[in-house]
Coordinates of C-alpha atoms in Angstrom, one line a residue:
X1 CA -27.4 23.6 17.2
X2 CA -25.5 26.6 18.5
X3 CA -21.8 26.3 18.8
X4 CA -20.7 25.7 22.0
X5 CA -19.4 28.8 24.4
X6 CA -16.2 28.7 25.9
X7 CA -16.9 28.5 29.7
X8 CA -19.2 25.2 28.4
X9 CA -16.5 23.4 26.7
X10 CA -13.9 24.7 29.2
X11 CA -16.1 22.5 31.8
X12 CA -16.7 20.0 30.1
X13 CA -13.4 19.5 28.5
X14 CA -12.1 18.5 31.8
X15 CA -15.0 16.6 33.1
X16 CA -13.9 14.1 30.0
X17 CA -10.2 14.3 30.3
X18 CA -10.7 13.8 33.9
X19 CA -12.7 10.6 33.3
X20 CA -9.9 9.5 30.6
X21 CA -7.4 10.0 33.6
X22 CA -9.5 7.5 35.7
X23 CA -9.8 5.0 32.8
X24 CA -6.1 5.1 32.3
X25 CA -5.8 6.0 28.7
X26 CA -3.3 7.4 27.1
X27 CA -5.1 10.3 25.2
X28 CA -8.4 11.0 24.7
X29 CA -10.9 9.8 22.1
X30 CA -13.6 10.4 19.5
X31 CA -16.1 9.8 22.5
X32 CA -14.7 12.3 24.3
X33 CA -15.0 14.9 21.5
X34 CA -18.2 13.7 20.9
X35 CA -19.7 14.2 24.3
X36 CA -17.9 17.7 25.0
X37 CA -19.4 18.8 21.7
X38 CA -22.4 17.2 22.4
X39 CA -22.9 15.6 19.1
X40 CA -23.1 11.4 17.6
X41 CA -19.3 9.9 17.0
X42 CA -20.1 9.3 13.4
X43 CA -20.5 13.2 13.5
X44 CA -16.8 14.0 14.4
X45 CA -16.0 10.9 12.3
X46 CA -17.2 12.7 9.2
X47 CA -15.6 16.0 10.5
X48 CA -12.2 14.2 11.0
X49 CA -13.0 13.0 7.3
X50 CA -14.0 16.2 5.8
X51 CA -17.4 15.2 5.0
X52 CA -19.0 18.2 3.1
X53 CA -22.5 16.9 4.5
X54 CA -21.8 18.1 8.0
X55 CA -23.7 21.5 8.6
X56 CA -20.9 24.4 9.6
X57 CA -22.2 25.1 13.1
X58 CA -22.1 21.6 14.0
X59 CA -18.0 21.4 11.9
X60 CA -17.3 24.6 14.3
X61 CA -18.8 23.3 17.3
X62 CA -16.9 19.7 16.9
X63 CA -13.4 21.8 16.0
X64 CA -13.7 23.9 19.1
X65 CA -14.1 20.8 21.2
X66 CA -11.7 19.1 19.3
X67 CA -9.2 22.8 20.1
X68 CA -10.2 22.7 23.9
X69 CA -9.4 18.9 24.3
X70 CA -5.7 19.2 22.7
X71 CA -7.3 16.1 20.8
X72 CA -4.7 14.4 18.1
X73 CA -6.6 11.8 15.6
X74 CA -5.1 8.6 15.4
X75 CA -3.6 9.3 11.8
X76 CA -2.7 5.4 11.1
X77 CA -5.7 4.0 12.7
X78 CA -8.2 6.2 10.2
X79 CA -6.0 5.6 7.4
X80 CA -5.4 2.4 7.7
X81 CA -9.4 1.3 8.0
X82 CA -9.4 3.2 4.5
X83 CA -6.6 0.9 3.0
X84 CA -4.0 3.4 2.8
X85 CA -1.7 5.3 5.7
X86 CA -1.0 7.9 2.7
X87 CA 3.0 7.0 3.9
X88 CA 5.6 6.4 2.1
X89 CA 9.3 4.5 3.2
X90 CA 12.7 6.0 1.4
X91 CA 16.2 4.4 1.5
X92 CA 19.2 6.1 0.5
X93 CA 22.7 4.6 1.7
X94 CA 23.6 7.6 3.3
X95 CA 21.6 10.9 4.9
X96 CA 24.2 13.3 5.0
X97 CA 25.6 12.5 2.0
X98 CA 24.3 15.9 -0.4
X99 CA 23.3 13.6 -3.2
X100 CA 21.2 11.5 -1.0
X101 CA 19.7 14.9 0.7
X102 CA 18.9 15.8 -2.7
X103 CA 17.1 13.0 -3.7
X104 CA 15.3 13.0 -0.5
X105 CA 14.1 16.7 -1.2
X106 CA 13.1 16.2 -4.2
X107 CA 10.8 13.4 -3.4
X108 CA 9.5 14.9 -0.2
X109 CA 8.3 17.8 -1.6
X110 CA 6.3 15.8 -4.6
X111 CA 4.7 13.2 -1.5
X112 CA 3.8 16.3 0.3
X113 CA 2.2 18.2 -2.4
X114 CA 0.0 15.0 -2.5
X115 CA -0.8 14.7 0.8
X116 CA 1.7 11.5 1.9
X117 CA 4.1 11.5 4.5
X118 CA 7.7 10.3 4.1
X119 CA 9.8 8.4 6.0
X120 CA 13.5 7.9 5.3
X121 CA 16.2 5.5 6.2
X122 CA 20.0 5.5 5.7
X123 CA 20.9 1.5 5.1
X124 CA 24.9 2.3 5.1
X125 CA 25.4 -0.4 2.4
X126 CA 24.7 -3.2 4.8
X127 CA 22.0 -5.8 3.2
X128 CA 20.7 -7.1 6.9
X129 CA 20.2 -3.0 8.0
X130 CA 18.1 -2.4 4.7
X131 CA 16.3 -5.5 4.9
X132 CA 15.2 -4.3 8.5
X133 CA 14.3 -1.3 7.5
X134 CA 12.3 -2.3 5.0
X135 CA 10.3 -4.8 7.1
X136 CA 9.8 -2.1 9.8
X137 CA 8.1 0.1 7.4
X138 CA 6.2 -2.7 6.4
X139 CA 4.6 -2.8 9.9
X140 CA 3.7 0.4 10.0
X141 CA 1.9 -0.5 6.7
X142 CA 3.3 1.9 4.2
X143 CA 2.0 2.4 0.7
X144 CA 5.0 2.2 -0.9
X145 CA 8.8 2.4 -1.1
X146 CA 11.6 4.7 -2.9
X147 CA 14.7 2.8 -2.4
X148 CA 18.6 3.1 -3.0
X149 CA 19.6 -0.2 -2.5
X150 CA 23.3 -2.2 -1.8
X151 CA 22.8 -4.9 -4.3
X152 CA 20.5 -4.3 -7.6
X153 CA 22.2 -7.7 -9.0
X154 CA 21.2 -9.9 -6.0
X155 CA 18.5 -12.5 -7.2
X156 CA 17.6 -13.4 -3.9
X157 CA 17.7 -9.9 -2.7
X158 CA 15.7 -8.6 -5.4
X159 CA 12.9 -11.8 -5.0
X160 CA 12.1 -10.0 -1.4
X161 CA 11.7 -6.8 -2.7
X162 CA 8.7 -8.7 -5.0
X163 CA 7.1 -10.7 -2.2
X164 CA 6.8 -7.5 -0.5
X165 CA 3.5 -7.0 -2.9
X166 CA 3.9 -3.1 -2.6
X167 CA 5.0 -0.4 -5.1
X168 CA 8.4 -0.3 -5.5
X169 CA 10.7 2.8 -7.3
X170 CA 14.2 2.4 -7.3
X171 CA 16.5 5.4 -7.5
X172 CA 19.8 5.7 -8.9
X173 CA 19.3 1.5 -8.6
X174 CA 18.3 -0.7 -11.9
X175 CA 17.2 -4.4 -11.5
X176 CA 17.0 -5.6 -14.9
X177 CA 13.7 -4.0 -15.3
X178 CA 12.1 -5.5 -12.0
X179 CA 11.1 -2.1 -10.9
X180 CA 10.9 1.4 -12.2
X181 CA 14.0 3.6 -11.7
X182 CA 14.9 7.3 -11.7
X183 CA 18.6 7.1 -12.7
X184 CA 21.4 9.7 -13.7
X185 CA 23.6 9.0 -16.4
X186 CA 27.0 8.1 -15.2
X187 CA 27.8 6.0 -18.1
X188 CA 27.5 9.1 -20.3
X189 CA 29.1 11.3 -17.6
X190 CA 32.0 9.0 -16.9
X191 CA 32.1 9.4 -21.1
X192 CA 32.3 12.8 -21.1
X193 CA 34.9 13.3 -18.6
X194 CA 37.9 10.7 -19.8
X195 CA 37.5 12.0 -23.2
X196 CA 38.2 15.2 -22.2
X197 CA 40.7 14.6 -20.2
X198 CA 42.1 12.3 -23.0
X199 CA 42.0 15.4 -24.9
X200 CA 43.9 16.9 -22.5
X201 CA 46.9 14.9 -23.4
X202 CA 46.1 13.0 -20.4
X203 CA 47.0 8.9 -20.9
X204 CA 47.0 7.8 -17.2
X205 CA 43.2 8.2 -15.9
X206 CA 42.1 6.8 -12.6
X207 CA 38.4 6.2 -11.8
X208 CA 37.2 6.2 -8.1
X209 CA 34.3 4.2 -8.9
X210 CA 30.4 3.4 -7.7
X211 CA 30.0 0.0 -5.7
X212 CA 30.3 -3.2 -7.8
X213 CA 26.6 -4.5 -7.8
X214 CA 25.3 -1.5 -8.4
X215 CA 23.4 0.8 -11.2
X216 CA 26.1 3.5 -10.4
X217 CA 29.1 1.7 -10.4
X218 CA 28.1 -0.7 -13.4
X219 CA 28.0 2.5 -15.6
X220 CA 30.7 4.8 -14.2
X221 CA 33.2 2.1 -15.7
X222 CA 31.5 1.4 -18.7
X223 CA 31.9 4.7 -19.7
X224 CA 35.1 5.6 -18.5
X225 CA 36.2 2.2 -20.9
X226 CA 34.2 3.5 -23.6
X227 CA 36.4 6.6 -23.5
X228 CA 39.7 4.3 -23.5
X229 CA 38.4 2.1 -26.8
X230 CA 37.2 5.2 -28.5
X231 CA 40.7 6.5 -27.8
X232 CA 42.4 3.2 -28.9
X233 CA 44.1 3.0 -25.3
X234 CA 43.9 0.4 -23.3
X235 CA 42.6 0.6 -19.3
X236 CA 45.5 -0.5 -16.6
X237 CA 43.3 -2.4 -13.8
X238 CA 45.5 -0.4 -11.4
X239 CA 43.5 3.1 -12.4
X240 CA 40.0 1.9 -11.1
X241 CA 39.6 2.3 -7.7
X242 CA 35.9 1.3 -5.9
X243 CA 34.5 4.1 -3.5
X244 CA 34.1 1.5 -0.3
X245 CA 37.7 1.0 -0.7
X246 CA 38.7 3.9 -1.3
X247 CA 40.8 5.0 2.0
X248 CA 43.1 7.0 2.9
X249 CA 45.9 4.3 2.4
X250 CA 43.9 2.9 -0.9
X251 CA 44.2 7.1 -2.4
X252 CA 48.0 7.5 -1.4
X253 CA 48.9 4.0 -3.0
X254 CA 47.1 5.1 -6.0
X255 CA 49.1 8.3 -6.4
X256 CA 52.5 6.9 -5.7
X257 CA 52.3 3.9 -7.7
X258 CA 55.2 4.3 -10.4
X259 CA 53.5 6.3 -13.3
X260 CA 50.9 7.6 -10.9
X261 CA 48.1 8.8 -12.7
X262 CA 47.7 11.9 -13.9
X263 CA 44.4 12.7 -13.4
X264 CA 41.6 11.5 -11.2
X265 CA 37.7 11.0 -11.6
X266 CA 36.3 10.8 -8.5
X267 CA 32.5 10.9 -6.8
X268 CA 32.0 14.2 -4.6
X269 CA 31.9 12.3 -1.6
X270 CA 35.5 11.0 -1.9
X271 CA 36.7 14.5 -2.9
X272 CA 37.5 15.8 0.1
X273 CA 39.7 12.7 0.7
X274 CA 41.4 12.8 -2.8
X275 CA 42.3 16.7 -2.2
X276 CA 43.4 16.0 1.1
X277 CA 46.1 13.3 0.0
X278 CA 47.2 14.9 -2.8
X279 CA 48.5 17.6 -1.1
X280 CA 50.0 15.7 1.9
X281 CA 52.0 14.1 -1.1
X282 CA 52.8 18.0 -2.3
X283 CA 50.9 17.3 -5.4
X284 CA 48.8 20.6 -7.0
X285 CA 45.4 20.4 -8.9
X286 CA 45.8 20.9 -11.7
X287 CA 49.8 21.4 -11.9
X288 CA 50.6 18.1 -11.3
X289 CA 47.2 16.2 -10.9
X290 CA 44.1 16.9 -12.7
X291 CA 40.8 16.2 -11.0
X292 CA 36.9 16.2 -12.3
X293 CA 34.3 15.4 -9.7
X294 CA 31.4 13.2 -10.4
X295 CA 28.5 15.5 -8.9
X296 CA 28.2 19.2 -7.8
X297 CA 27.4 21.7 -5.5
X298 CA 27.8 25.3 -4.6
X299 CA 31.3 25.0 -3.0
X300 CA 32.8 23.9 -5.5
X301 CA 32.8 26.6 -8.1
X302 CA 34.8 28.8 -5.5
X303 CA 37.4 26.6 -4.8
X304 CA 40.3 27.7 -6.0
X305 CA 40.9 26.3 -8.3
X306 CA 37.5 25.5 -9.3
X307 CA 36.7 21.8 -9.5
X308 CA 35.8 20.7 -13.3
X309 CA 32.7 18.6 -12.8
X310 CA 30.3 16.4 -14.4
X311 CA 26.8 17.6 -13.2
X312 CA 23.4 15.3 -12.6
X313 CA 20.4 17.1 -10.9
X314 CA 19.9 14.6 -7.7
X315 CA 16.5 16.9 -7.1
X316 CA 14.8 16.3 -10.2
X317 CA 16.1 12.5 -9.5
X318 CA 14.0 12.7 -6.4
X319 CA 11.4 14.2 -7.7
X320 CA 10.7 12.0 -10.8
X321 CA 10.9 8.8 -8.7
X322 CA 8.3 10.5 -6.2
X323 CA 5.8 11.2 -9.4
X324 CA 6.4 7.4 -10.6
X325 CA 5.3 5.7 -7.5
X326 CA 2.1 8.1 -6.9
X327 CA 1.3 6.9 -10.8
X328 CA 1.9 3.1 -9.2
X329 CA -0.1 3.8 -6.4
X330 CA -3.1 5.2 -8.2
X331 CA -3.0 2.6 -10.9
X332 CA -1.6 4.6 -13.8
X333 CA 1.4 3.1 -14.5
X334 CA 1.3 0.3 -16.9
X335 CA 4.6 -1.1 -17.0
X336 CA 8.1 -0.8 -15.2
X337 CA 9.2 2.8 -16.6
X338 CA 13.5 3.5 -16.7
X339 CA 14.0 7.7 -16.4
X340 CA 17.6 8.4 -17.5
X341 CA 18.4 11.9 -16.8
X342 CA 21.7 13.3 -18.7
X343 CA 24.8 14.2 -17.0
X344 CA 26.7 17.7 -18.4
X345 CA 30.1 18.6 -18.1
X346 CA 31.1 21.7 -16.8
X347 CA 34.3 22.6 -17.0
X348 CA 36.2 24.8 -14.2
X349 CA 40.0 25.3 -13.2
X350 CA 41.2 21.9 -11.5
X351 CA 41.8 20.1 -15.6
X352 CA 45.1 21.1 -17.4
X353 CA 47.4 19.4 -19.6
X354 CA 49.9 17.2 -18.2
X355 CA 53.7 18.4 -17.8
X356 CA 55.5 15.8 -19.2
X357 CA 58.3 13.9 -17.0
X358 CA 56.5 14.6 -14.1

């Protein structure tokens, strides 16, 4: 069979998208291509399938008419008749926040590399949202799901995640061993940074802390108390702050209480905030208040000063928990897995000792 020319396609191209027009439908099908290329449907089936038993004239002759027609397969239709849409659903609380972007990077770029799509989600931290979410991508008949979620304690919350009968990874989120997770470690971060602060001379150490409920916020203070027993100091309830309540009038009472703090922990994403209050109050990093961000990026090393930091690698995060559900998916995970990546301290210009009386 010779491949078609192109004043023969041409013609007939429009013959069928004229007759497509008259049946009303909304694009063009296999028949079509079928008929313009003058071959069986099960022939452009197997060339929509890559089947290496199609001869190459015939492949060309089916891809020109295919070219000619503007013709798009029906992606989910195909996929789903094979038992798998090669998609994949991801959750992160927020989209612009540059953790989240990271983590969604990261996992992107793995699902690509193996042929799945990705779609993504922010939930905001509100259960009924994520829920919704999660049963929309459920309709469109995903393989699997990469979820930050609001509540990781939630027994009710978590028994839905299980009826859903799909491949769940949680990220930055641990349920008791329900589900694989990619985590960072803010437990040893959290560690790292009150100690040396504490080292510092510092004695009053507030801690802008994850969400109660979850993985992150769990561990944050459990390491920022370690830090306080190690030390043989005790932890004022007054000093830990929670990042959803942490507004502008939460941040100012904090650091005109009477013996404010000294120095502050606080997530990247309430940075901007913290920096912004202090100096309103006409309080200098580090003169008078000492600040270590939990997280990183590029900005922050040319601040001036530059902000001390503990760093976690949100990419690899993203990554990792990518690579654990495509094991899921094709059967090679055994058991729920728990990757814990460590957190490093890098220290920069916003840390100094404290001035006493001040």
């Amino acid at each position: 069979m010779n491949p078609a020319l192109p004043k023969a396609l041409t013609k007939a191209s429009a013959i069928a998208k004229a007759d497509a027009g008259k049946r009303g439908d909304r694009g063009l099908t296999v028949k079509d291509v079928a008929r313009v290329a003058g071959v069986a449907v099960g022939t452009v089936s197997r060339v929509l399938n890559d089947n290496a038993t199609v001869m190459p004239q015939v492949r060309e002759r089916v891809l020109a008419a295919m070219r000619e027609l503007n013709y798009e397969p029906n992606v989910l239709a195909r996929s789903m008749r094979a038992g798998s849409t090669r998609a994949v659903g991801c959750i992160v609380s927020d989209v612009v926040q540059m953790t989240a972007a990271q983590m969604l990077n990261g996992a992107e770029e793995v699902l690509r590399d193996a042929g799945y799509a990705m779609y993504m989600a922010s939930s905001h931290y509100d259960l009924e949202r994520e829920k919704s979410i999660i049963s929309s991508f459920r309709q469109r008949k995903i393989d699997g799901l990469i979820l930050v979620i609001s509540d990781d304690e939630d027994p009710g919350y978590l028994s839905f995640l299980q009826s859903l009968r799909v491949p769940i990874i949680l990220w930055e989120r641990e349920a008791g061993g329900l589900f694989s997770s990619a985590l960072s470690d803010h437990h040893g971060g959290c560690l790292q940074a009150a100690a040396y602060l504490q080292g510092l001379g510092h004695e009053r150490i507030a801690l802008v802390a994850g969400r109660e409920h979850t993985w992150v916020g769990r561990e944050m203070v459990r390491g920022y108390e370690q830090a306080h027993r190690e030390r043989g100091t005790v932890v004022a309830p007054s000093l830990i702050s929670r990042t959803d309540r942490f507004d502008v009038a939460a941040c100012t009472q904090l650091l005109t209480q009477a013996n404010r703090p000294t120095a502050v922990i606080a997530p990247i994403n309430d940075l901007a905030l913290l920096m912004s209050v202090a100096r309103t109050l006409g309080l200098q990093v580090p003169a008078d208040i000492s600040v270590i961000s939990i997280g990183d990026s590029s900005l922050l090393g040319i601040f001036n000063p530059g902000i001390t930091v503990v760093r976690h690698d949100p990419l690899e995060v993203g990554r990792t928990a990518a690579r654990l559900l495509l094991a899921a998916l094709e059967g090679e995970a055994s058991a729920e897995q728990k990757v814990l990546f460590p957190a490093e301290l890098v220290v920069r210009g916003s840390c100094a000792r404290p001035i006493l009386g001040k």
